[in-house]
JSON list of C-alpha atoms in Angstrom, two decimals:
[
{"chain": "A", "resi": 7, "resn": "MET", "atom": "CA", "xyz": [-15.55, 7.23, 33.90]},
{"chain": "A", "resi": 8, "resn": "PRO", "atom": "CA", "xyz": [-18.82, 9.31, 33.73]},
{"chain": "A", "resi": 9, "resn": "PHE", "atom": "CA", "xyz": [-16.80, 12.45, 34.50]},
{"chain": "A", "resi": 10, "resn": "ILE", "atom": "CA", "xyz": [-14.49, 11.81, 31.52]},
{"chain": "A", "resi": 11, "resn": "THR", "atom": "CA", "xyz": [-17.48, 11.21, 29.27]},
{"chain": "A", "resi": 12, "resn": "ARG", "atom": "CA", "xyz": [-19.13, 14.44, 30.33]},
{"chain": "A", "resi": 13, "resn": "ALA", "atom": "CA", "xyz": [-15.88, 16.39, 29.84]},
{"chain": "A", "resi": 14, "resn": "VAL", "atom": "CA", "xyz": [-15.40, 14.97, 26.33]},
{"chain": "A", "resi": 15, "resn": "SER", "atom": "CA", "xyz": [-19.06, 15.74, 25.48]},
{"chain": "A", "resi": 16, "resn": "ALA", "atom": "CA", "xyz": [-18.65, 19.32, 26.69]},
{"chain": "A", "resi": 17, "resn": "VAL", "atom": "CA", "xyz": [-15.51, 19.84, 24.61]},
{"chain": "A", "resi": 18, "resn": "ALA", "atom": "CA", "xyz": [-17.17, 18.31, 21.55]},
{"chain": "A", "resi": 19, "resn": "PHE", "atom": "CA", "xyz": [-20.23, 20.53, 22.01]},
{"chain": "A", "resi": 20, "resn": "THR", "atom": "CA", "xyz": [-18.08, 23.66, 22.35]},
{"chain": "A", "resi": 21, "resn": "ALA", "atom": "CA", "xyz": [-16.10, 22.81, 19.27]},
{"chain": "A", "resi": 22, "resn": "THR", "atom": "CA", "xyz": [-19.29, 22.26, 17.29]},
{"chain": "A", "resi": 23, "resn": "LEU", "atom": "CA", "xyz": [-20.69, 25.59, 18.48]},
{"chain": "A", "resi": 24, "resn": "PHE", "atom": "CA", "xyz": [-17.61, 27.53, 17.43]},
{"chain": "A", "resi": 25, "resn": "ALA", "atom": "CA", "xyz": [-17.45, 25.73, 14.07]},
{"chain": "A", "resi": 26, "resn": "SER", "atom": "CA", "xyz": [-21.11, 26.48, 13.28]},
{"chain": "A", "resi": 27, "resn": "THR", "atom": "CA", "xyz": [-20.74, 30.13, 14.30]},
{"chain": "A", "resi": 28, "resn": "SER", "atom": "CA", "xyz": [-17.80, 30.69, 11.96]},
{"chain": "A", "resi": 29, "resn": "ALA", "atom": "CA", "xyz": [-19.62, 28.89, 9.14]},
{"chain": "A", "resi": 30, "resn": "PHE", "atom": "CA", "xyz": [-22.29, 31.55, 9.23]},
{"chain": "A", "resi": 31, "resn": "ALA", "atom": "CA", "xyz": [-20.05, 34.66, 9.26]},
{"chain": "A", "resi": 32, "resn": "LEU", "atom": "CA", "xyz": [-21.26, 37.44, 6.96]},
{"chain": "A", "resi": 33, "resn": "THR", "atom": "CA", "xyz": [-19.38, 38.15, 3.81]},
{"chain": "A", "resi": 34, "resn": "PRO", "atom": "CA", "xyz": [-19.40, 41.50, 1.93]},
{"chain": "A", "resi": 35, "resn": "PHE", "atom": "CA", "xyz": [-21.98, 40.05, -0.48]},
{"chain": "A", "resi": 36, "resn": "ASP", "atom": "CA", "xyz": [-24.17, 38.99, 2.44]},
{"chain": "A", "resi": 37, "resn": "ALA", "atom": "CA", "xyz": [-23.93, 42.50, 3.83]},
{"chain": "A", "resi": 38, "resn": "ALA", "atom": "CA", "xyz": [-24.99, 43.98, 0.46]},
{"chain": "A", "resi": 39, "resn": "THR", "atom": "CA", "xyz": [-27.94, 41.56, 0.37]},
{"chain": "A", "resi": 40, "resn": "GLN", "atom": "CA", "xyz": [-28.97, 42.35, 3.93]},
{"chain": "A", "resi": 41, "resn": "ALA", "atom": "CA", "xyz": [-28.71, 46.09, 3.22]},
{"chain": "A", "resi": 42, "resn": "TYR", "atom": "CA", "xyz": [-30.84, 45.72, 0.06]},
{"chain": "A", "resi": 43, "resn": "ARG", "atom": "CA", "xyz": [-33.50, 43.92, 2.04]},
{"chain": "A", "resi": 44, "resn": "GLY", "atom": "CA", "xyz": [-33.45, 46.61, 4.73]},
{"chain": "A", "resi": 45, "resn": "ASN", "atom": "CA", "xyz": [-32.15, 44.22, 7.42]},
{"chain": "A", "resi": 46, "resn": "LEU", "atom": "CA", "xyz": [-29.27, 46.42, 8.67]},
{"chain": "A", "resi": 47, "resn": "ASP", "atom": "CA", "xyz": [-29.86, 49.06, 11.35]},
{"chain": "A", "resi": 48, "resn": "GLY", "atom": "CA", "xyz": [-29.51, 52.57, 10.00]},
{"chain": "A", "resi": 49, "resn": "ILE", "atom": "CA", "xyz": [-29.55, 51.51, 6.32]},
{"chain": "A", "resi": 50, "resn": "ALA", "atom": "CA", "xyz": [-32.64, 51.94, 4.15]},
{"chain": "A", "resi": 51, "resn": "GLY", "atom": "CA", "xyz": [-33.57, 49.12, 1.80]},
{"chain": "A", "resi": 52, "resn": "TYR", "atom": "CA", "xyz": [-34.59, 48.69, -1.83]},
{"chain": "A", "resi": 53, "resn": "GLY", "atom": "CA", "xyz": [-34.97, 51.74, -4.01]},
{"chain": "A", "resi": 54, "resn": "SER", "atom": "CA", "xyz": [-34.08, 54.19, -1.24]},
{"chain": "A", "resi": 55, "resn": "LEU", "atom": "CA", "xyz": [-30.76, 52.51, -0.72]},
{"chain": "A", "resi": 56, "resn": "GLN", "atom": "CA", "xyz": [-29.85, 52.57, -4.41]},
{"chain": "A", "resi": 57, "resn": "GLY", "atom": "CA", "xyz": [-30.55, 56.26, -4.59]},
{"chain": "A", "resi": 58, "resn": "GLN", "atom": "CA", "xyz": [-28.46, 56.86, -1.51]},
{"chain": "A", "resi": 59, "resn": "ILE", "atom": "CA", "xyz": [-25.60, 54.79, -2.96]},
{"chain": "A", "resi": 60, "resn": "ARG", "atom": "CA", "xyz": [-25.76, 56.82, -6.19]},
{"chain": "A", "resi": 61, "resn": "SER", "atom": "CA", "xyz": [-25.79, 60.15, -4.35]},
{"chain": "A", "resi": 62, "resn": "GLY", "atom": "CA", "xyz": [-23.04, 59.13, -1.93]},
{"chain": "A", "resi": 63, "resn": "THR", "atom": "CA", "xyz": [-25.26, 59.54, 1.15]},
{"chain": "A", "resi": 64, "resn": "VAL", "atom": "CA", "xyz": [-24.60, 55.89, 1.99]},
{"chain": "A", "resi": 65, "resn": "THR", "atom": "CA", "xyz": [-21.30, 54.19, 1.10]},
{"chain": "A", "resi": 66, "resn": "GLY", "atom": "CA", "xyz": [-20.13, 50.60, 1.05]},
{"chain": "A", "resi": 67, "resn": "GLU", "atom": "CA", "xyz": [-18.15, 51.42, 4.19]},
{"chain": "A", "resi": 68, "resn": "ASP", "atom": "CA", "xyz": [-21.37, 52.41, 5.93]},
{"chain": "A", "resi": 69, "resn": "ILE", "atom": "CA", "xyz": [-22.95, 49.05, 4.99]},
{"chain": "A", "resi": 70, "resn": "LEU", "atom": "CA", "xyz": [-19.96, 47.02, 6.11]},
{"chain": "A", "resi": 71, "resn": "GLU", "atom": "CA", "xyz": [-19.88, 48.84, 9.43]},
{"chain": "A", "resi": 72, "resn": "ALA", "atom": "CA", "xyz": [-23.66, 48.32, 9.95]},
{"chain": "A", "resi": 73, "resn": "ALA", "atom": "CA", "xyz": [-23.12, 44.63, 9.23]},
{"chain": "A", "resi": 74, "resn": "GLY", "atom": "CA", "xyz": [-20.34, 44.43, 11.81]},
{"chain": "A", "resi": 75, "resn": "LEU", "atom": "CA", "xyz": [-17.66, 43.60, 9.22]},
{"chain": "A", "resi": 76, "resn": "GLU", "atom": "CA", "xyz": [-14.14, 44.92, 8.94]},
{"chain": "A", "resi": 77, "resn": "VAL", "atom": "CA", "xyz": [-14.17, 47.98, 6.69]},
{"chain": "A", "resi": 78, "resn": "ASN", "atom": "CA", "xyz": [-11.71, 48.17, 3.85]},
{"chain": "A", "resi": 79, "resn": "ALA", "atom": "CA", "xyz": [-11.79, 49.94, 0.47]},
{"chain": "A", "resi": 80, "resn": "SER", "atom": "CA", "xyz": [-11.88, 46.80, -1.67]},
{"chain": "A", "resi": 81, "resn": "ASP", "atom": "CA", "xyz": [-14.90, 45.30, 0.13]},
{"chain": "A", "resi": 82, "resn": "ALA", "atom": "CA", "xyz": [-16.66, 48.69, 0.25]},
{"chain": "A", "resi": 83, "resn": "ASN", "atom": "CA", "xyz": [-16.28, 49.08, -3.50]},
{"chain": "A", "resi": 84, "resn": "PHE", "atom": "CA", "xyz": [-17.55, 45.55, -4.01]},
{"chain": "A", "resi": 85, "resn": "VAL", "atom": "CA", "xyz": [-20.69, 46.18, -1.90]},
{"chain": "A", "resi": 86, "resn": "GLU", "atom": "CA", "xyz": [-21.42, 49.41, -3.79]},
{"chain": "A", "resi": 87, "resn": "SER", "atom": "CA", "xyz": [-21.01, 47.67, -7.17]},
{"chain": "A", "resi": 88, "resn": "VAL", "atom": "CA", "xyz": [-23.30, 44.82, -6.16]},
{"chain": "A", "resi": 89, "resn": "LEU", "atom": "CA", "xyz": [-25.96, 47.28, -5.13]},
{"chain": "A", "resi": 90, "resn": "ARG", "atom": "CA", "xyz": [-25.59, 49.39, -8.26]},
{"chain": "A", "resi": 91, "resn": "ASP", "atom": "CA", "xyz": [-25.90, 46.27, -10.45]},
{"chain": "A", "resi": 92, "resn": "ARG", "atom": "CA", "xyz": [-29.22, 45.38, -8.76]},
{"chain": "A", "resi": 93, "resn": "ASP", "atom": "CA", "xyz": [-30.58, 48.57, -10.34]},
{"chain": "A", "resi": 94, "resn": "SER", "atom": "CA", "xyz": [-30.06, 47.16, -13.83]}
]
């Protein structure tokens, strides 16, 4: 009986771990926020980032890639628009 209890506990723990990991997956908005704060490797934060977005030196695709997200045009445009709107 203790073996069954341990096995069930291990399965429950594993399921909880996977559920909590997926609950904290980054979204494109999270990636924009992390980039703005300077928390993504290779991406400057704050005012430098906004200037780089305006000049095209850094794109939404760059930010999504640095965040480890799938890169697509729609999300890249969204990230750029969020960062441009922070300037206002």
